[in-house]
Short mmCIF file of C-alpha atoms in Angstrom, two decimals:
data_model
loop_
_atom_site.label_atom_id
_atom_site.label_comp_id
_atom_site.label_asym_id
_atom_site.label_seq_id
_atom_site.Cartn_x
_atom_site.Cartn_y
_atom_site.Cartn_z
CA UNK A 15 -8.85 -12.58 24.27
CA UNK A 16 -5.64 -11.66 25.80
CA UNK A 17 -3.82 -10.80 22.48
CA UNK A 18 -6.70 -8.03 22.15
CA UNK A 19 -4.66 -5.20 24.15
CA UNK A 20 -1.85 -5.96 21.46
CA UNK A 21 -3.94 -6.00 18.98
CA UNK A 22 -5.14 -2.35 19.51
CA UNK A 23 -1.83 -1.39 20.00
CA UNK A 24 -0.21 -2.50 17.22
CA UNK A 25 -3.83 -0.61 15.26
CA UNK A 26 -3.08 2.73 17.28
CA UNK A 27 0.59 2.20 16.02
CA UNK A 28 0.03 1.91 12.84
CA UNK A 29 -2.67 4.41 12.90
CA UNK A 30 -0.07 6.71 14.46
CA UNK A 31 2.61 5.64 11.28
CA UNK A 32 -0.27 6.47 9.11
CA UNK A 33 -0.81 10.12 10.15
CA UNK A 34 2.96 11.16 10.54
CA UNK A 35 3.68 14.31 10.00
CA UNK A 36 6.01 13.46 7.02
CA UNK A 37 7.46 17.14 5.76
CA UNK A 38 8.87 17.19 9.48
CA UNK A 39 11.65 14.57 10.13
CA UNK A 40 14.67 13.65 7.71
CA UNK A 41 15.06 9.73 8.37
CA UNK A 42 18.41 9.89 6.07
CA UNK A 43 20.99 9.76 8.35
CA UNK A 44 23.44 10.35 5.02
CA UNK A 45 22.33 11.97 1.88
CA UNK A 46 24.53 11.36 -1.25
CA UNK A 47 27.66 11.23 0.61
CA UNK A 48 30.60 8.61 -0.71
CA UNK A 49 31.29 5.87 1.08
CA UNK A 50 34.94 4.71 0.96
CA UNK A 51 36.19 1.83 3.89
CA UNK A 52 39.86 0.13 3.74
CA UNK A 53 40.54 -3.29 3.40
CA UNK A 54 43.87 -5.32 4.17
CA UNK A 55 44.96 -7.90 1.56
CA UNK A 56 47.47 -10.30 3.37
CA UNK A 57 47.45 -13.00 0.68
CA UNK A 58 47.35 -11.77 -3.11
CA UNK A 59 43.19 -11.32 -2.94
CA UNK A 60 42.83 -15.03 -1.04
CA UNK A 61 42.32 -13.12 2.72
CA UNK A 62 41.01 -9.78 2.85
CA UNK A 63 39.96 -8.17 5.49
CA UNK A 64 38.83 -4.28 6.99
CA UNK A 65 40.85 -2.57 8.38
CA UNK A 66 41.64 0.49 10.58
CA UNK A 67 43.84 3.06 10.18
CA UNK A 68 45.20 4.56 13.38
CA UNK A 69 45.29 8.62 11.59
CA UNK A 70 43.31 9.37 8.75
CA UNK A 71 43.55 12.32 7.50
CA UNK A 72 41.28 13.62 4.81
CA UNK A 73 40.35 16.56 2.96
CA UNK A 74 38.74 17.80 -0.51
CA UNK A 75 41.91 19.89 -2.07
CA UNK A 76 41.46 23.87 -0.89
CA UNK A 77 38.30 23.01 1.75
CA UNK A 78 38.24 22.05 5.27
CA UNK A 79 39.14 18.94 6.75
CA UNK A 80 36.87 15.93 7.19
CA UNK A 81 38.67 13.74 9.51
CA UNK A 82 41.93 14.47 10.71
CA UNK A 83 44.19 12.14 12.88
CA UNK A 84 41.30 10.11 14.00
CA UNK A 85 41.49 5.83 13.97
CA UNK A 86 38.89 4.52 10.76
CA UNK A 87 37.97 2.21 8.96
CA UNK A 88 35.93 4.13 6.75
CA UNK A 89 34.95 7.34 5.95
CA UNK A 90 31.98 9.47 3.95
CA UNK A 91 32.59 12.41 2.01
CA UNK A 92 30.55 14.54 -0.21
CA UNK A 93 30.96 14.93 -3.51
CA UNK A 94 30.94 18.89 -5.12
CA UNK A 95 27.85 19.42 -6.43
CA UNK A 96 28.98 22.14 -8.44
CA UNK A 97 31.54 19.98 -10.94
CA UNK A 98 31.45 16.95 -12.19
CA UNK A 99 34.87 15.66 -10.61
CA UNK A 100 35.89 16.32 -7.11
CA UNK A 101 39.77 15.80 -5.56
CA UNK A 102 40.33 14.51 -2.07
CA UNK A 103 43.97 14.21 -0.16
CA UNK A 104 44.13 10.81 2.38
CA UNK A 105 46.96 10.02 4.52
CA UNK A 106 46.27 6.98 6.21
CA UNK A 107 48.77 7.07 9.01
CA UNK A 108 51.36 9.80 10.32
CA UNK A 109 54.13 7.78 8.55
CA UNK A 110 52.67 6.84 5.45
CA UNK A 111 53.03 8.76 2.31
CA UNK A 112 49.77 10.61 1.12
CA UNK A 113 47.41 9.48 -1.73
CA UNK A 114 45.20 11.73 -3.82
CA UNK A 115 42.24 10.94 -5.22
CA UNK A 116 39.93 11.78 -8.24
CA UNK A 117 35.81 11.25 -8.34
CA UNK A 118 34.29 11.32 -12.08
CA UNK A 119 30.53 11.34 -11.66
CA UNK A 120 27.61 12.66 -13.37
CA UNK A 121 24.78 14.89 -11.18
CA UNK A 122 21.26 14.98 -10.75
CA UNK A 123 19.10 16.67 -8.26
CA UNK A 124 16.73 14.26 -6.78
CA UNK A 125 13.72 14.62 -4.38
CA UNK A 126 14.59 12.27 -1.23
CA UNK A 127 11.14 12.96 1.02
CA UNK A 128 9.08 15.31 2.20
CA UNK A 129 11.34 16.03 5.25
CA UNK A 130 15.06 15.81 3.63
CA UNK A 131 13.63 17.93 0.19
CA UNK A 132 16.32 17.57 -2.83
CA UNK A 133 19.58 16.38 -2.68
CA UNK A 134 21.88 16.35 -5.64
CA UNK A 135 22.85 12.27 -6.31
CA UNK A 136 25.68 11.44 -8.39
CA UNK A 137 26.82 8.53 -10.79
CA UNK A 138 30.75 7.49 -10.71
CA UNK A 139 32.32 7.28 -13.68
CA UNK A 140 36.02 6.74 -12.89
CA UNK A 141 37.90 7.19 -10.06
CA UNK A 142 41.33 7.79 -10.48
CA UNK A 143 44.08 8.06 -7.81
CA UNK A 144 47.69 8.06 -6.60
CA UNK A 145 49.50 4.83 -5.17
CA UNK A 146 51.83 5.47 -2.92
CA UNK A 147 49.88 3.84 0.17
CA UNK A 148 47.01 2.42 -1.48
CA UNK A 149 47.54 -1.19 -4.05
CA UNK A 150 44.73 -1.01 -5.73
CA UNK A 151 40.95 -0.07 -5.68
CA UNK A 152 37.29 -1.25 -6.72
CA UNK A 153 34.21 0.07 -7.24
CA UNK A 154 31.65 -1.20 -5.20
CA UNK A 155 28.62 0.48 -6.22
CA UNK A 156 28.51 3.33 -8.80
CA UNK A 157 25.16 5.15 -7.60
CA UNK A 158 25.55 7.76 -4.59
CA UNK A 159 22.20 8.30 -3.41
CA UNK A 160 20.32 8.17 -0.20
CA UNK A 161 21.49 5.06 0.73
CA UNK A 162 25.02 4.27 3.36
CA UNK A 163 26.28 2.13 0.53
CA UNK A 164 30.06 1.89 0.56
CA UNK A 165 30.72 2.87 -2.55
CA UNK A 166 34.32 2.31 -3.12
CA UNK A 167 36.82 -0.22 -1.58
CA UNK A 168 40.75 0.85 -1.24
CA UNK A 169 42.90 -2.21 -0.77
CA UNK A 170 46.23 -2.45 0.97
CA UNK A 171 48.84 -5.08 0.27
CA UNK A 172 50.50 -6.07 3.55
CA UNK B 28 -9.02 16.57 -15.67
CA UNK B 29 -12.79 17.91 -14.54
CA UNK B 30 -13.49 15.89 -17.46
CA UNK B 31 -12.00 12.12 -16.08
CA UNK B 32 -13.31 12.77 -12.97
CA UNK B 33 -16.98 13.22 -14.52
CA UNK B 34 -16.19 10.00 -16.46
CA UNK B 35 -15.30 8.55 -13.73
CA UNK B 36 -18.31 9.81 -11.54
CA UNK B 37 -20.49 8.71 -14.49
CA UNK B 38 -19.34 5.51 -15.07
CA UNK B 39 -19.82 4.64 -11.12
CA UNK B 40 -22.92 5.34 -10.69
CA UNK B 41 -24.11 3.67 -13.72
CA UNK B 42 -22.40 0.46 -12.40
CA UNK B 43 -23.67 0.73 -8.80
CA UNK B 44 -27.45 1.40 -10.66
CA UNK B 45 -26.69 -1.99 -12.78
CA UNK B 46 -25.97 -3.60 -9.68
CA UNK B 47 -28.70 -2.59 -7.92
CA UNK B 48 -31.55 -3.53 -11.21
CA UNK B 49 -29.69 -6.51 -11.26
CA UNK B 50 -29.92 -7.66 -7.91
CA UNK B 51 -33.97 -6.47 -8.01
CA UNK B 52 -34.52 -9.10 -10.77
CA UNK B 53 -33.28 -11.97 -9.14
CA UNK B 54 -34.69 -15.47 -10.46
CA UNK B 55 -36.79 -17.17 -7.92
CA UNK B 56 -35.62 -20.45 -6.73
CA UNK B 57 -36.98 -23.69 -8.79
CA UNK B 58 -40.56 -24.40 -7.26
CA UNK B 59 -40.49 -27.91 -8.41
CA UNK B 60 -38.31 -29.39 -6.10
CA UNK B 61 -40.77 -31.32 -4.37
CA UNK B 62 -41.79 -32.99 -7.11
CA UNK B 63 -38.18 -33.84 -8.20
CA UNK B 64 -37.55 -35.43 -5.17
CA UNK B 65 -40.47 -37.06 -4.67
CA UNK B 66 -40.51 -38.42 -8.45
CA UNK B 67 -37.65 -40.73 -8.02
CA UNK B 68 -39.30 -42.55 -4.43
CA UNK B 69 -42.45 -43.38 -6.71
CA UNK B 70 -40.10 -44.57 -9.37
CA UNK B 71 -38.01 -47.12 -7.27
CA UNK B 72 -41.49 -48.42 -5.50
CA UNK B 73 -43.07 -48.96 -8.83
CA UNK B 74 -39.62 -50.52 -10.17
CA UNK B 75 -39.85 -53.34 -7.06
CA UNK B 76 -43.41 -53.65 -7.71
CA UNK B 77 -42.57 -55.11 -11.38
CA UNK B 78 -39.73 -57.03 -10.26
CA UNK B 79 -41.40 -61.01 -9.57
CA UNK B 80 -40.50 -61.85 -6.13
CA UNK B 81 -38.11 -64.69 -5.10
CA UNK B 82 -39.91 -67.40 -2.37
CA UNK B 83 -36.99 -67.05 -0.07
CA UNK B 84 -37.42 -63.56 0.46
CA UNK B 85 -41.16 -63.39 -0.04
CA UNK B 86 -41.92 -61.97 3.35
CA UNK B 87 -39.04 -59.40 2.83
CA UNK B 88 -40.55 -58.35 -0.77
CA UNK B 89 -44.05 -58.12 0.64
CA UNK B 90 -43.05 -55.53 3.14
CA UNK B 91 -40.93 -53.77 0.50
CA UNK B 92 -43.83 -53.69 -1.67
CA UNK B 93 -46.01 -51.83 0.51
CA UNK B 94 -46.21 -48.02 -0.56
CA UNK B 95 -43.54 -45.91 1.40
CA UNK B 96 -44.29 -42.29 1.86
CA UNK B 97 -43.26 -39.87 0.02
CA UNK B 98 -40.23 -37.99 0.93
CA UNK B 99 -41.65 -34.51 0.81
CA UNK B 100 -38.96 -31.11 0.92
CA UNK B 101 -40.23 -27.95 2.65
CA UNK B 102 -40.65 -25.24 0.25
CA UNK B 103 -37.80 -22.58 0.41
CA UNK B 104 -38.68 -19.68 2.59
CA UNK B 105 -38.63 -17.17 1.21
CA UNK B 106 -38.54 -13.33 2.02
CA UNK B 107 -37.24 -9.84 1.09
CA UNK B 108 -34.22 -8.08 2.74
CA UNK B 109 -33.99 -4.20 2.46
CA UNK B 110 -31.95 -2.53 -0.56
CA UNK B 111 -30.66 0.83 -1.39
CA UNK B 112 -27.67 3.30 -1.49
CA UNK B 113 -25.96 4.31 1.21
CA UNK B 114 -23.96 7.14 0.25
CA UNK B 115 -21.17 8.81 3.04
CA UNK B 116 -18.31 11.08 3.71
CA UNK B 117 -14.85 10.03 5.23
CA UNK B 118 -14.80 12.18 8.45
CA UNK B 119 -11.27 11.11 9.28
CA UNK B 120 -10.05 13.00 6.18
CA UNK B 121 -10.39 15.92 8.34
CA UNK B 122 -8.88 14.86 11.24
CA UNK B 123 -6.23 14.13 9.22
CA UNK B 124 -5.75 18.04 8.37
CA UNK B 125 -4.82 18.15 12.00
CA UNK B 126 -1.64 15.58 11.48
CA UNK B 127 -0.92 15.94 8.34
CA UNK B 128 -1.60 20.36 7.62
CA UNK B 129 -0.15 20.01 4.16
CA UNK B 130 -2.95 17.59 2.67
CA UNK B 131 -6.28 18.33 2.53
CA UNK B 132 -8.81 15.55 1.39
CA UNK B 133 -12.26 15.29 0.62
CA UNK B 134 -13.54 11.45 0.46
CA UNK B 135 -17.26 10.65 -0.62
CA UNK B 136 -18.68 6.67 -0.19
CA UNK B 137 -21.49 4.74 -1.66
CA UNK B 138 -22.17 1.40 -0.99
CA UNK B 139 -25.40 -0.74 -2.48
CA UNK B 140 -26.50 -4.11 -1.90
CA UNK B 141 -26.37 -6.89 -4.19
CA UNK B 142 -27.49 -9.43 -2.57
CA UNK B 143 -27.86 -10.62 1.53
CA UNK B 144 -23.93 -10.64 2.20
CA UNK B 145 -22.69 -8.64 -0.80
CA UNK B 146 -22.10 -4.77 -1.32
CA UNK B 147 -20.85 -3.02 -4.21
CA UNK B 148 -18.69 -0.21 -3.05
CA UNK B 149 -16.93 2.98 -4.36
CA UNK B 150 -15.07 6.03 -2.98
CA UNK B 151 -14.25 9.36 -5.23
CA UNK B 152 -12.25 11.60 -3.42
CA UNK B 153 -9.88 14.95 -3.42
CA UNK B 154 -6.67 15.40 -2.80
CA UNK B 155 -4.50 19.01 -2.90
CA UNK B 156 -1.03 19.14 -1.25
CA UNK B 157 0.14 22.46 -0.81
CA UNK B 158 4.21 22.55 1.20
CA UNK B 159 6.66 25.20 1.89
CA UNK B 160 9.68 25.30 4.20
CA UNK B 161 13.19 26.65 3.48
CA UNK B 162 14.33 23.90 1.21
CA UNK B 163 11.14 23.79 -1.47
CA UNK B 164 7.78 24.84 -2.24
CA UNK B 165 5.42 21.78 -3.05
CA UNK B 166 2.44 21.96 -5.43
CA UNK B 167 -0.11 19.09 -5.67
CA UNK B 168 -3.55 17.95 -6.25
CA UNK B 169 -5.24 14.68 -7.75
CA UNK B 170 -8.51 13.06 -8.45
CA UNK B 171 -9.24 9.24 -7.52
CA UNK B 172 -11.69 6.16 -7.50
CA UNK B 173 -11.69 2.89 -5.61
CA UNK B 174 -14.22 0.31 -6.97
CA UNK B 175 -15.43 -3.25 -5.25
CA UNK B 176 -16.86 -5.48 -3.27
CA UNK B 177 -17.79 -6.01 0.65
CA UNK B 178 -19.17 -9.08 2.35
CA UNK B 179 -20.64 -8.88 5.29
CA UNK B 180 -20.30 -11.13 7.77
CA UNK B 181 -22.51 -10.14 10.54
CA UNK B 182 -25.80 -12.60 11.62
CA UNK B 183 -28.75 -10.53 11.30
CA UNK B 184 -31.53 -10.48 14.67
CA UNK B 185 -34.03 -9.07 12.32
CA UNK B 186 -33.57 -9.29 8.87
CA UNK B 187 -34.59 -5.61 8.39
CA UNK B 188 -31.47 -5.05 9.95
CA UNK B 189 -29.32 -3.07 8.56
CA UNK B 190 -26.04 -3.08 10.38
CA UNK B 191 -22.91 -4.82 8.67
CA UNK B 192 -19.22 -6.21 9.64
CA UNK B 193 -17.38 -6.44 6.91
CA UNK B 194 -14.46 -7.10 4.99
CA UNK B 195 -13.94 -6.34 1.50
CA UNK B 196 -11.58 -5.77 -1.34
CA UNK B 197 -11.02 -2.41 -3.57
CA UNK B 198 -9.21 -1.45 -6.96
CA UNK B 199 -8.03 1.86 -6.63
CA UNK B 200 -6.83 4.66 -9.41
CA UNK B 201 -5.17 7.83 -8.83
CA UNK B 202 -4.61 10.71 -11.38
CA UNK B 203 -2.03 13.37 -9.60
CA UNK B 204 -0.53 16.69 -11.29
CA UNK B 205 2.40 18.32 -8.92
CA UNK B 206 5.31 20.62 -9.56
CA UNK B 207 7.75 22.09 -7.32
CA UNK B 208 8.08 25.72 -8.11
CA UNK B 209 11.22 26.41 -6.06
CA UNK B 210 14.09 24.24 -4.51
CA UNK B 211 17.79 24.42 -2.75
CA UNK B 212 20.13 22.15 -2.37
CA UNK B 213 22.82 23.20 0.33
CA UNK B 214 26.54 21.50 0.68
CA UNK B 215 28.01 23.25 3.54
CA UNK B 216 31.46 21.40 2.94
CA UNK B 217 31.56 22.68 -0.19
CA UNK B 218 29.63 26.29 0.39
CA UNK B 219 27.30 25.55 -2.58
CA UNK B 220 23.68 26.37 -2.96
CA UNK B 221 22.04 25.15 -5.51
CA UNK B 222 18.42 26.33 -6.56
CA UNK B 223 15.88 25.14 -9.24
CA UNK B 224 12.58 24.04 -9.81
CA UNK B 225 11.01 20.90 -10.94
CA UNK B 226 8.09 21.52 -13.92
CA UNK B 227 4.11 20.18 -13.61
CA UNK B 228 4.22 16.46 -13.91
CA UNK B 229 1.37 14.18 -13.97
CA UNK B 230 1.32 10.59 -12.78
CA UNK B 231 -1.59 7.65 -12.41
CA UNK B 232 -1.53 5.36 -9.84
CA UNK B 233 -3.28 1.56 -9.32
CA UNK B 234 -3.66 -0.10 -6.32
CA UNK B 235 -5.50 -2.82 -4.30
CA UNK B 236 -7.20 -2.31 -0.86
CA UNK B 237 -8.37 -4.78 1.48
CA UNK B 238 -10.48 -3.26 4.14
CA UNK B 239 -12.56 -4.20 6.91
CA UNK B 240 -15.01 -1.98 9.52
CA UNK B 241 -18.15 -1.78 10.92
CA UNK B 242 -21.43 0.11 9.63
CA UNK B 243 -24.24 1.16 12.50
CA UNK B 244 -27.32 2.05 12.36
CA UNK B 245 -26.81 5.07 14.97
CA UNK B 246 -30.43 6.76 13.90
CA UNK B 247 -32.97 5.49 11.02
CA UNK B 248 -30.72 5.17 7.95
CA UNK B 249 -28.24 7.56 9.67
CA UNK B 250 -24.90 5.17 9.59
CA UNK B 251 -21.48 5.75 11.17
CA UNK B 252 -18.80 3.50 10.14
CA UNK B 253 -15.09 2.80 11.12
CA UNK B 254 -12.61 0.56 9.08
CA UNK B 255 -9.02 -0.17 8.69
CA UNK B 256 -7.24 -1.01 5.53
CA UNK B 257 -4.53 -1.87 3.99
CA UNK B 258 -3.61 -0.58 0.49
CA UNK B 259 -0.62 -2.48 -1.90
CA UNK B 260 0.57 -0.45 -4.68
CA UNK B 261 0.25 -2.11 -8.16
CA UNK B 262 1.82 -0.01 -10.39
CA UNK B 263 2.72 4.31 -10.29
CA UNK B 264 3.78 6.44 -13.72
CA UNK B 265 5.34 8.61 -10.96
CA UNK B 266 9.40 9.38 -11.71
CA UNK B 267 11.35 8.12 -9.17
CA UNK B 268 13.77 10.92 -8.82
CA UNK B 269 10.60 12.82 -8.10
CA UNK B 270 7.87 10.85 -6.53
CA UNK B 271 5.03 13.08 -5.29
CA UNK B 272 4.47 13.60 -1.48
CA UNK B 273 1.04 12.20 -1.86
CA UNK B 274 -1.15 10.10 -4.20
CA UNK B 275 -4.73 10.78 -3.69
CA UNK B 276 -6.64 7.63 -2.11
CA UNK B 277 -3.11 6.20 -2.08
CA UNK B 278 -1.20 8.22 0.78
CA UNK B 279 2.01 8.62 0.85
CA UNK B 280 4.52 8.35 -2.37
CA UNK B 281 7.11 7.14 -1.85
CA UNK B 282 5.75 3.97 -0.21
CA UNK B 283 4.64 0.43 -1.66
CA UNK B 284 1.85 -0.26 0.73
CA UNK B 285 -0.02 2.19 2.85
CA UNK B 286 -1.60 1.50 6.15
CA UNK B 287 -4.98 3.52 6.79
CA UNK B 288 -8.13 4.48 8.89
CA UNK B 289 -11.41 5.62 7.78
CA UNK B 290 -14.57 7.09 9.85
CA UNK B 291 -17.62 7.50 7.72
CA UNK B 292 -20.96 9.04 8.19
CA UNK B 293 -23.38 7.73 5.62
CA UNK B 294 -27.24 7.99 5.02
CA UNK B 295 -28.93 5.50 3.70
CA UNK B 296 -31.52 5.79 0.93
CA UNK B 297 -33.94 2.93 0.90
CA UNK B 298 -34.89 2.13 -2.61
CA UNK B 299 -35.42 -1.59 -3.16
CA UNK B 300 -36.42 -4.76 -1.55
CA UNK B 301 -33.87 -7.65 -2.48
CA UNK B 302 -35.80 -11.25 -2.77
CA UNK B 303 -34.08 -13.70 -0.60
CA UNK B 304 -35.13 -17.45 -1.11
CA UNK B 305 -33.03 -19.89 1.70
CA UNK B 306 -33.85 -23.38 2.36
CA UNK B 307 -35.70 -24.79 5.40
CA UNK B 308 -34.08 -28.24 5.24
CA UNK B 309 -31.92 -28.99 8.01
CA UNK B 310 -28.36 -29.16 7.17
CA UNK B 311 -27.05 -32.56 6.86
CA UNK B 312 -24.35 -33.34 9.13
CA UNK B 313 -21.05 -34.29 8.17
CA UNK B 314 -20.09 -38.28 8.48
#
C-alpha cells in the first residue's frame, strides 16, 4: 500500500510525458554541428590520450570566429550548408603554427522534431588538412546529424 | 483512403457480429457426467464380486463386497450472463486538444462479450495535425484501427453485473498522409537561409497495445471508463529523415513506444444472453 503514492506519480508523470506540448521545446542541444576533440599520442599510437589546448583559435575562412584564445579540448563547428566543402583555420596555441582544414560532405535537409523543425545533416566524405601542428587525423564517425558525436579525432605526436 | 477506412469499418463489425453469434451458440456442457463417474464405482464392485475370496481375508472381502454408494457429481449450474455491444467515445481525445492544439482526434470504442471474462475490442479513430511556426508549416491527417482482446478480472456480486477491470492486449494499424508545404533552415554562422518544402507522403504504421482500465456502470448501460496503456511500435513505412509529428492511434513519431491515457463514455446495447455452465464440485485441494 505504501508504494501507491508512487505509483500515481510515476502515472501522472507519464501522463504528463504523454501530453507534452511537443512543437514547443528543442531537446537538441546541437543540431548537425561537427564535432572535432584533440588527442595526445606520447608513444607511436600505444598511449593516447585528450588533450587541452591552452588557445584555440578557430574560424571558417572569411566568417567570424568560433573560439578564440580559449583552453579546449574540443570544439563544434557547423558545416556551410550552402556548399558541399567548408574551410576552417585552427591554431592550437599562441606559439604553434596554424593548420587549415577541409570538410567534403554531402547535404540533406532533415526533419529533427516538432520543436527543432529541419536542419540540414551532412555526410563526410574526406577531410583534408594542413600539418604543421597536427600528425595525423581519423574519422570517427562520418554522419553529422542530431547527435554530439565527435566526429573527427586530430592527433598530436608529442 | 474513405475507401480503407470503410473496409476497415466493415470488416470490424462483421468480426465483432461473428464473435458475438459465436459466443450465443455455445455447446452446453456434457450432461452425462454423472453417469460416467458413477459407471466405473459399479464396475470395480461388480469386478470384486467375481473375484473368489481368499479364507484369510474372508471377513475383509465380505465387507468389500457389500454395495458402496454411488459416487454421485452435482450437475453443473448453469446460468446466463448478459451480452451485447458496448460502443464509446474517447473523451480524453479532447482534452488532449488542450495540451497538444496541433492534433485533433476523434476515437470511437466497441467492445462485445465473448464469453464471462472475455471481450472482443476495437477502436477506429481520426487523426489531423495541422502546425505552423516560423521554421515550417505541417500538414497531416490519418485513419486507424486497433483490434483485440480484454479479460476481465473483476468478481461479479450479481452476475447481471456489468462492471469490468481489465487488462487486455491490441494490434494496432495506422494509415497517415502528411506534407510540409513550407520550411527554413537558418545557419547564422554562415548567414544562410535555406527554404523548401517536403511533398505528400504516406506511411502505415503497426503496433501492439497492452492496456488496462476500469468500465462502470455510472447509469443503466451508461458506462464511463478510464485506462492506461502502453503502445510498442512494430514496424512504420515512415522515412526517417521525415518522420511525421503524429501517427494516428500511435502518438507521437518519432518514438518506439508511446505511453497513453484514455477516458471513455460508452452505452451499452443489450442484445444477447451468454450461457454460462460452471461446476458445483468443490475444488480439490492441493496435496
Amino acid at each position: 500500500m505504501k508504494y501507491i503514492p508512487g505509483l500515481i506519480a510515476i502515472l501522472l508523470m507519464s501522463v504528463f510525458a504523454a501530453c507534452e506540448d511537443e512543437t514547443k521545446t528543442c531537446d537538441q542541444t546541437l543540431i548537425s554541428d561537427l564535432g572535432i576533440n584533440f588527442k595526445r599520442d606520447t608513444l607511436d599510437g600505444f598511449i593516447i590520450k585528450d588533450t587541452i589546448w591552452p588557445k584555440v583559435t578557430m574560424y571558417a575562412i572569411g566568417k567570424d570566429t568560433i573560439v578564440n584564445r580559449q583552453p579546449r579540448s574540443s570544439v563544434f563547428v557547423a558545416l556551410n550548408p550552402l556548399a558541399d566543402s567548408s574551410m576552417f583555420y585552427l591554431r592550437l596555441d599562441s606559439a604553434a603554427v596554424a593548420d587549415t582544414l577541409i570538410f567534403r560532405y554531402a547535404r540533406k535537409p532533415n526533419f529533427v522534431s516538432a520543436g527543432c523543425g529541419f536542419a540540414t545533416f551532412y555526410t563526410l566524405d574526406t577531410v583534408i588538412c594542413t600539418f604543421n601542428t597536427i600528425d595525423y587525423l581519423r574519422i570517427n564517425n562520418k554522419e553529422v546529424n542530431s547527435t554530439n558525436d565527435t566526429h573527427v579525432s586530430l592527433y598530436y605526436i608529442r | 483512403m474513405i475507401r480503407t477506412f470503410l473496409y476497415t469499418i466493415s470488416v470490424s463489425l462483421a468480426l465483432l457480429s461473428a464473435f458475438s453469434l459465436q459466443a450465443q451458440v455455445k455447446p452446453a456442457s456434457p450432461a452425462g457426467d454423472t453417469i460416467r463417474l458413477t459407471k466405473p464405482a459399479q464396475d470395480s464392485t461388480l469386478r470384486r464380486q467375481a473375484t473368489p475370496p481368499r479364507k484369510q481375508d474372508s471377513i475383509a472381502a465380505r465387507k468389500q463386497a457389500r454395495p458402496t454408494p454411488p459416487v454421485t457429481r452435482l450437475p453443473d449450474s448453469v446460468y446466463y450472463v448478459p451480452g451485447g455491444l458496448r460502443v464509446g467515445v474517447d473523451i480524453s481525445r479532447f482534452a488532449l486538444l488542450y495540451f497538444q492544439p496541433y492534433r485533433t482526434d476523434v476515437t470511437f470504442q466497441a467492445d462485445a462479450r465473448i464469453n464471462k471474462k472475455l471481450y472482443g475490442a476495437i477502436e477506429m479513430g481520426y487523426n489531423r495535425t495541422s502546425h505552423s511556426d516560423t521554421s515550417y508549416t505541417y500538414k497531416g491527417n490519418g485513419m486507424y484501427a486497433t483490434i483485440g482482446v480484454d479479460y476481465d478480472f473483476l468478481k461479479k456480486r450479481d452476475k447481471d453485473e456489468k462492471n469490468m477491470v481489465f487488462a487486455g492486449i491490441r494490434y494496432g494499424f495506422a494509415r497517415n498522409s502528411y506534407e510540409v508545404p513550407n520550411y527554413r533552415i537558418i545557419s547564422d554562422y554562415w548567414g544562410s537561409d535555406i527554404t523548401g518544402s517536403y511533398p505528400k507522403t504516406s506511411m502505415t504504421a503497426h503496433w501492439i497495445e497492452l492496456c488496462m482500465g476500469i468500465r462502470v456502470e455510472a447509469l443503466k448501460n451508461f458506462f464511463l471508463g478510464w485506462g492506461i496503456r502502453e503502445k510498442i511500435m512494430l514496424s512504420s513505412s515512415a522515412d526517417d529523415a521525415f518522420p511525421p509529428i503524429v501517427i494516428p492511434g500511435f502518438g507521437s513519431g518519432n518514438k518506439r513506444s508511446q505511453f497513453d491515457m484514455t477516458y471513455t463514455v460508452s452505452y451499452y446495447f443489450p442484445l444477447y444472453k451468454l450461457k454460462v455452465s460452471e461446476s458445483r464440485e468443490p475444488r480439490k485441494k492441493k496435496d
